[in-house]
Amino acid sequence: ITDRSGGATIDLTAPDSITTWRLHAVSTSDTGLGIAESSLRVFQEFFGEPDLPYSVTRGEQFPVRIQIYNYLNEAQTVQVDLRTAEWFKLLDIASQQVRVNANSVVAASFLIEPTTLGRNSLEVTLRSPQRADGVRKEVLVEPEGTKRELITNGLIRSGEILRLDANMPAYIVPDSGKLLLNITPSLVAQSINGVDDLLQMPYGCGEQNMIFFAPDVEVLRYLEATSQLTPEVRAKAEHFITTGYQRELTFRHSDGSFSAFGESDGQPGSLWLTAFVLDCFSGAREITTIDDGILAAAGQWIASKQKTDGSWDPVGFVIHSDMTGGVQGNYTLTAFVTIALADYASAPAGVVQAAVKCLRDNMSKVQSDPYALAIAALALAKAGDSMVDAAIDNLLRIARSDANGMHWEPYAVETTAYAALALMEKQRPEANEAIKWLSLQRNSLGGYGNTQDTVMGLKALMTAARNQSRNVNLTMTVQDSRRETITQLTVDESNFDILQTVELPLQQVIELEARGTGEVRYQLVRRFNVLLSDQTVNKDMVLEVKYDADHVEVDDIVNVTATVRYMGLRSSTGMMIVDVGVPTGFDTVRESLDTLVEGGKVTKFEVAGRKVIFYLDGLTPREECSFTFQVKARFPVRAIVPDSKAYSYYEPDLRAEAMGEEIT
């Protein structure tokens, strides 16, 4: 870039921020290498900086605040103008003059009320006799109420035309409806869409830790098997897996078993959790370093608890009982443990054989129990026992089949996942129908209704996806009710593992037409808001959220108290999530949140936009948990507090909601 004299001039545009940039120059010549460093401070003597909330709710009143910075050597009289727009009502004058002394900052504000949903542009101009500046900022306006979804999953093959109901319910909040279409040929693209979000750092007790550890292992194994693993994702996944592994060891007993809290609570090791740990750690051996001594000790402990007939009775207990899914009773527990020992492949001599004999001898007692048959079939398949064929034949005899594939009930997702894994172990073609059904049951996030369903469903889908054919070349045409084309999507091997998402204009009906070769999975998501009543009825759980003031001044502190009560019959809710709304124009007081964790009231919290998400260990019947944190008013508003909710992490249908208040 230098000229003949060795000089160079480069014109660059610096970002609109006060920053010191470091400059490095490297030159080479016949006589050697030269390096020079310098710095450049980018600075504005006069500018405006908006101070706006992350998002607002339609109908709220809040001030558009602009901080005016004057670093000139003399005072400035500044004309501040807010450009009016159709998306808000201006409740103030659109123009004002402020005096800003030399080397000082003054704020100007305009009171507005947003009326149009979505991302809207706000513009403010500043003019003084010597300087001028302009500010443009996007404001997210959200609808009132609480989000809801209606989901339609399906499969479309080349040459087919499908008409789908896209009509929104009559009771939705006006203008809140959104219609989304997800398209992919991959069995797992929806589940691993945004793999950074799917990979999670394990935490919590010994049970919770493994619920995060298990999917991380499955995702990494799948990405590696399909050559999609980037160095960045590998590093993140391996870090999470190593962290989860090391953390789980803190819940290990000296006898080699594991329990929710380790030896600290004086309780014995849990057979179910020890088998789950052994199975997960065994699967992780191919992607990270696992101490064989840990596995051997767990296997020996499990073997020591085996009865003379080859079965296992429950030992210890499981805090989060929903994690065990349908594993209830001696037979299903024996099958569950046998699967773990077979995956470990180094169990003490005779242990697996005795367990298999127990499963064979008692199979006649579970002929009409789909869950027991499915988990036993997988155990026999992994152990290489010949009776697996009879188990699978019985399982297929009681299967439920329809246009969406093949499944079994109760515990539909988990049972079908075990059955699909057994069918794949034996390379039976019926596995395709079970996998098809599983792939069509997912929610918009790619998961299922509870944690154990998601763990097992994801494992079955990931296993099938490693060998899925990528022979697809389709054009998907999306049409409205008048058969006018809305959009076209192309699906082929180059974007096989990509989830294509398009937002469609609201329609009563949409039509999908596929041309080419192959098949794709679609998901139509109708997303909208509804208004909660003052008292949402739930006989099993109640949530109350109280703000100790409804009229506040700037910098006032408001105490927010959330109380959740469990009145159900289950022994425990498992880990609870309490999602509490924060009013527009308020900041959380971090010290009050840290105090809750330090005092053991909550195990973890996350601040996400206009809400705080709290994690609780769980509630037993008739137990109540109440905690208080603080928010601070940044500027005067008339705010509609977002609705709050509480739900079981392992069983999200166990939930309660609380309507937001208005704060001025």
CSV table of N, CA and C in Angstrom, one decimal, residues 427-510:
chain,number,residue,atom,x,y,z
A,427,GLN,N,-31.8,-53.1,13.7
A,427,GLN,CA,-31.9,-52.6,12.3
A,427,GLN,C,-33.3,-53.0,11.7
A,428,ARG,N,-34.3,-52.8,12.5
A,428,ARG,CA,-35.7,-53.1,12.1
A,428,ARG,C,-36.2,-51.9,11.3
A,429,PRO,N,-36.9,-52.1,10.2
A,429,PRO,CA,-37.4,-50.9,9.4
A,429,PRO,C,-38.5,-50.2,10.1
A,430,GLU,N,-39.2,-50.8,11.1
A,430,GLU,CA,-40.2,-50.1,11.8
A,430,GLU,C,-39.7,-48.9,12.6
A,431,ALA,N,-38.4,-48.9,12.8
A,431,ALA,CA,-37.8,-47.8,13.6
A,431,ALA,C,-38.1,-46.5,12.9
A,432,ASN,N,-38.2,-46.5,11.6
A,432,ASN,CA,-38.4,-45.2,10.8
A,432,ASN,C,-39.7,-44.6,11.2
A,433,GLU,N,-40.8,-45.4,11.4
A,433,GLU,CA,-42.1,-44.9,11.8
A,433,GLU,C,-42.1,-44.3,13.2
A,434,ALA,N,-41.3,-45.0,14.1
A,434,ALA,CA,-41.2,-44.5,15.5
A,434,ALA,C,-40.4,-43.1,15.5
A,435,ILE,N,-39.4,-43.1,14.7
A,435,ILE,CA,-38.6,-41.8,14.7
A,435,ILE,C,-39.4,-40.7,14.0
A,436,LYS,N,-40.2,-41.1,13.0
A,436,LYS,CA,-41.1,-40.1,12.4
A,436,LYS,C,-42.0,-39.5,13.4
A,437,TRP,N,-42.6,-40.3,14.2
A,437,TRP,CA,-43.6,-39.8,15.2
A,437,TRP,C,-42.9,-38.9,16.2
A,438,LEU,N,-41.7,-39.3,16.7
A,438,LEU,CA,-40.9,-38.5,17.6
A,438,LEU,C,-40.6,-37.2,17.0
A,439,SER,N,-40.2,-37.1,15.8
A,439,SER,CA,-39.8,-35.9,15.1
A,439,SER,C,-40.9,-34.9,15.0
A,440,LEU,N,-42.2,-35.4,15.0
A,440,LEU,CA,-43.4,-34.6,14.8
A,440,LEU,C,-44.0,-34.2,16.1
A,441,GLN,N,-43.4,-34.4,17.2
A,441,GLN,CA,-44.0,-34.1,18.5
A,441,GLN,C,-43.4,-32.9,19.2
A,442,ARG,N,-42.3,-32.3,18.6
A,442,ARG,CA,-41.5,-31.3,19.3
A,442,ARG,C,-42.2,-30.0,19.4
A,443,ASN,N,-41.8,-29.2,20.4
A,443,ASN,CA,-42.3,-27.8,20.5
A,443,ASN,C,-41.4,-26.9,19.6
A,444,SER,N,-41.7,-25.6,19.7
A,444,SER,CA,-41.0,-24.7,18.8
A,444,SER,C,-39.5,-24.5,19.1
A,445,LEU,N,-39.1,-25.0,20.3
A,445,LEU,CA,-37.7,-24.9,20.6
A,445,LEU,C,-37.0,-26.2,20.3
A,446,GLY,N,-37.7,-27.2,19.8
A,446,GLY,CA,-37.1,-28.5,19.4
A,446,GLY,C,-37.0,-29.5,20.5
A,447,GLY,N,-37.7,-29.2,21.6
A,447,GLY,CA,-37.7,-30.1,22.7
A,447,GLY,C,-39.1,-30.7,22.9
A,448,TYR,N,-39.3,-31.3,24.1
A,448,TYR,CA,-40.6,-32.0,24.4
A,448,TYR,C,-41.2,-31.4,25.7
A,449,GLY,N,-42.3,-32.0,26.2
A,449,GLY,CA,-43.0,-31.4,27.3
A,449,GLY,C,-42.3,-31.5,28.6
A,450,ASN,N,-41.4,-32.4,28.8
A,450,ASN,CA,-40.7,-32.5,30.1
A,450,ASN,C,-39.2,-32.9,29.9
A,451,THR,N,-38.5,-32.9,30.9
A,451,THR,CA,-37.0,-33.1,30.8
A,451,THR,C,-36.7,-34.5,30.4
A,452,GLN,N,-37.2,-35.5,31.0
A,452,GLN,CA,-36.9,-36.9,30.6
A,452,GLN,C,-37.3,-37.2,29.2
A,453,ASP,N,-38.5,-36.7,28.8
A,453,ASP,CA,-38.9,-36.8,27.4
A,453,ASP,C,-37.8,-36.2,26.4
A,454,THR,N,-37.3,-35.0,26.8
A,454,THR,CA,-36.4,-34.4,25.9
A,454,THR,C,-35.1,-35.1,25.9
A,455,VAL,N,-34.6,-35.6,27.0
A,455,VAL,CA,-33.3,-36.4,27.1
A,455,VAL,C,-33.4,-37.7,26.2
A,456,MET,N,-34.5,-38.4,26.4
A,456,MET,CA,-34.7,-39.7,25.6
A,456,MET,C,-35.0,-39.5,24.2
A,457,GLY,N,-35.9,-38.5,23.9
A,457,GLY,CA,-36.3,-38.2,22.6
A,457,GLY,C,-35.2,-37.7,21.8
A,458,LEU,N,-34.4,-36.8,22.3
A,458,LEU,CA,-33.2,-36.3,21.6
A,458,LEU,C,-32.2,-37.4,21.4
A,459,LYS,N,-32.0,-38.3,22.3
A,459,LYS,CA,-31.1,-39.4,22.1
A,459,LYS,C,-31.5,-40.3,21.0
A,460,ALA,N,-32.8,-40.6,20.9
A,460,ALA,CA,-33.3,-41.5,19.8
A,460,ALA,C,-33.1,-40.8,18.4
A,461,LEU,N,-33.5,-39.5,18.4
A,461,LEU,CA,-33.4,-38.7,17.1
A,461,LEU,C,-31.9,-38.6,16.7
A,462,MET,N,-31.0,-38.3,17.7
A,462,MET,CA,-29.6,-38.1,17.3
A,462,MET,C,-29.0,-39.5,16.8
A,463,THR,N,-29.4,-40.6,17.4
A,463,THR,CA,-29.0,-41.9,16.9
A,463,THR,C,-29.4,-42.1,15.5
A,464,ALA,N,-30.7,-41.8,15.2
A,464,ALA,CA,-31.2,-42.1,13.9
A,464,ALA,C,-30.6,-41.1,12.9
A,465,ALA,N,-30.3,-39.9,13.3
A,465,ALA,CA,-29.8,-38.9,12.4
A,465,ALA,C,-28.4,-39.1,11.9
A,466,ARG,N,-27.6,-39.9,12.6
A,466,ARG,CA,-26.3,-40.2,12.2
A,466,ARG,C,-26.2,-41.0,10.9
A,467,ASN,N,-27.3,-41.7,10.6
A,467,ASN,CA,-27.3,-42.5,9.4
A,467,ASN,C,-28.4,-42.1,8.5
A,468,GLN,N,-29.0,-40.9,8.7
A,468,GLN,CA,-30.1,-40.5,7.8
A,468,GLN,C,-29.6,-40.1,6.4
A,469,SER,N,-30.4,-40.6,5.4
A,469,SER,CA,-30.1,-40.3,4.1
A,469,SER,C,-30.2,-38.8,3.8
A,470,ARG,N,-29.2,-38.2,3.0
A,470,ARG,CA,-29.3,-36.8,2.7
A,470,ARG,C,-29.7,-36.5,1.3
A,471,ASN,N,-30.3,-37.5,0.7
A,471,ASN,CA,-30.8,-37.4,-0.7
A,471,ASN,C,-32.1,-36.7,-0.8
A,472,VAL,N,-32.0,-35.4,-0.8
A,472,VAL,CA,-33.1,-34.5,-0.9
A,472,VAL,C,-32.8,-33.3,-1.8
A,473,ASN,N,-33.7,-33.0,-2.7
A,473,ASN,CA,-33.6,-31.8,-3.5
A,473,ASN,C,-35.0,-31.3,-3.8
A,474,LEU,N,-35.5,-30.4,-3.0
A,474,LEU,CA,-36.9,-30.0,-3.0
A,474,LEU,C,-37.0,-28.5,-3.1
A,475,THR,N,-38.1,-28.1,-3.8
A,475,THR,CA,-38.5,-26.7,-3.7
A,475,THR,C,-39.9,-26.6,-3.1
A,476,MET,N,-40.0,-25.9,-2.0
A,476,MET,CA,-41.2,-25.8,-1.2
A,476,MET,C,-41.9,-24.5,-1.6
A,477,THR,N,-43.1,-24.5,-2.1
A,477,THR,CA,-43.8,-23.3,-2.4
A,477,THR,C,-44.9,-23.1,-1.3
A,478,VAL,N,-44.9,-21.9,-0.7
A,478,VAL,CA,-45.9,-21.6,0.3
A,478,VAL,C,-46.9,-20.6,-0.3
A,479,GLN,N,-48.2,-21.0,-0.3
A,479,GLN,CA,-49.2,-20.1,-0.9
A,479,GLN,C,-50.3,-19.8,0.2
A,480,ASP,N,-51.0,-18.7,-0.1
A,480,ASP,CA,-52.1,-18.2,0.8
A,480,ASP,C,-53.4,-18.9,0.3
A,481,SER,N,-54.5,-18.5,1.0
A,481,SER,CA,-55.7,-19.2,0.7
A,481,SER,C,-56.2,-18.9,-0.7
A,482,ARG,N,-55.7,-17.9,-1.4
A,482,ARG,CA,-56.1,-17.6,-2.8
A,482,ARG,C,-55.1,-18.3,-3.7
A,483,ARG,N,-54.2,-19.1,-3.2
A,483,ARG,CA,-53.2,-19.8,-3.9
A,483,ARG,C,-52.2,-18.9,-4.6
A,484,GLU,N,-52.0,-17.7,-4.0
A,484,GLU,CA,-50.9,-16.8,-4.4
A,484,GLU,C,-49.7,-17.1,-3.6
A,485,THR,N,-48.6,-17.1,-4.3
A,485,THR,CA,-47.3,-17.5,-3.7
A,485,THR,C,-46.8,-16.5,-2.7
A,486,ILE,N,-46.5,-17.0,-1.5
A,486,ILE,CA,-46.0,-16.1,-0.5
A,486,ILE,C,-44.5,-16.1,-0.5
A,487,THR,N,-43.9,-17.4,-0.6
A,487,THR,CA,-42.5,-17.5,-0.6
A,487,THR,C,-42.1,-18.9,-1.2
A,488,GLN,N,-40.9,-19.1,-1.6
A,488,GLN,CA,-40.4,-20.4,-2.0
A,488,GLN,C,-39.1,-20.7,-1.2
A,489,LEU,N,-39.0,-22.0,-0.8
A,489,LEU,CA,-37.8,-22.4,-0.1
A,489,LEU,C,-37.1,-23.6,-0.8
A,490,THR,N,-35.8,-23.6,-0.9
A,490,THR,CA,-35.1,-24.7,-1.6
A,490,THR,C,-34.4,-25.5,-0.5
A,491,VAL,N,-34.5,-26.8,-0.6
A,491,VAL,CA,-33.9,-27.7,0.4
A,491,VAL,C,-33.1,-28.7,-0.4
A,492,ASP,N,-31.8,-28.8,0.0
A,492,ASP,CA,-30.9,-29.8,-0.7
A,492,ASP,C,-29.8,-30.2,0.3
A,493,GLU,N,-28.8,-30.9,-0.1
A,493,GLU,CA,-27.8,-31.4,0.8
A,493,GLU,C,-27.0,-30.3,1.4
A,494,SER,N,-26.9,-29.1,0.6
A,494,SER,CA,-26.0,-28.0,1.1
A,494,SER,C,-26.6,-27.4,2.4
A,495,ASN,N,-28.0,-27.4,2.5
A,495,ASN,CA,-28.6,-26.8,3.7
A,495,ASN,C,-29.4,-27.8,4.5
A,496,PHE,N,-29.0,-29.1,4.4
A,496,PHE,CA,-29.7,-30.2,5.0
A,496,PHE,C,-29.9,-30.0,6.5
A,497,ASP,N,-28.9,-29.6,7.2
A,497,ASP,CA,-28.9,-29.4,8.7
A,497,ASP,C,-29.3,-28.0,9.1
A,498,ILE,N,-29.8,-27.2,8.2
A,498,ILE,CA,-30.2,-25.9,8.6
A,498,ILE,C,-31.7,-25.8,8.7
A,499,LEU,N,-32.2,-25.2,9.8
A,499,LEU,CA,-33.6,-25.0,10.0
A,499,LEU,C,-34.0,-23.6,9.4
A,500,GLN,N,-34.8,-23.7,8.3
A,500,GLN,CA,-35.2,-22.5,7.6
A,500,GLN,C,-36.5,-22.0,8.2
A,501,THR,N,-36.5,-20.8,8.7
A,501,THR,CA,-37.7,-20.2,9.3
A,501,THR,C,-38.1,-18.9,8.6
A,502,VAL,N,-39.4,-18.9,8.3
A,502,VAL,CA,-39.9,-17.7,7.6
A,502,VAL,C,-41.1,-17.2,8.4
A,503,GLU,N,-41.3,-15.9,8.5
A,503,GLU,CA,-42.5,-15.3,9.1
A,503,GLU,C,-43.5,-15.0,7.9
A,504,LEU,N,-44.7,-15.6,8.1
A,504,LEU,CA,-45.7,-15.4,7.0
A,504,LEU,C,-46.7,-14.4,7.4
A,505,PRO,N,-47.3,-13.7,6.4
A,505,PRO,CA,-48.4,-12.8,6.7
A,505,PRO,C,-49.6,-13.7,7.3
A,506,LEU,N,-50.3,-13.1,8.2
A,506,LEU,CA,-51.4,-13.8,8.8
A,506,LEU,C,-52.4,-14.3,7.8
A,507,GLN,N,-52.8,-15.5,7.9
A,507,GLN,CA,-53.7,-16.2,6.9
A,507,GLN,C,-54.7,-17.1,7.7
A,508,GLN,N,-55.8,-17.4,7.1
A,508,GLN,CA,-56.7,-18.4,7.7
A,508,GLN,C,-56.2,-19.8,7.3
A,509,VAL,N,-55.6,-19.9,6.1
A,509,VAL,CA,-55.1,-21.2,5.6
A,509,VAL,C,-53.9,-20.9,4.8
A,510,ILE,N,-52.9,-21.8,5.0
A,510,ILE,CA,-51.7,-21.8,4.0
A,510,ILE,C,-51.6,-23.1,3.3
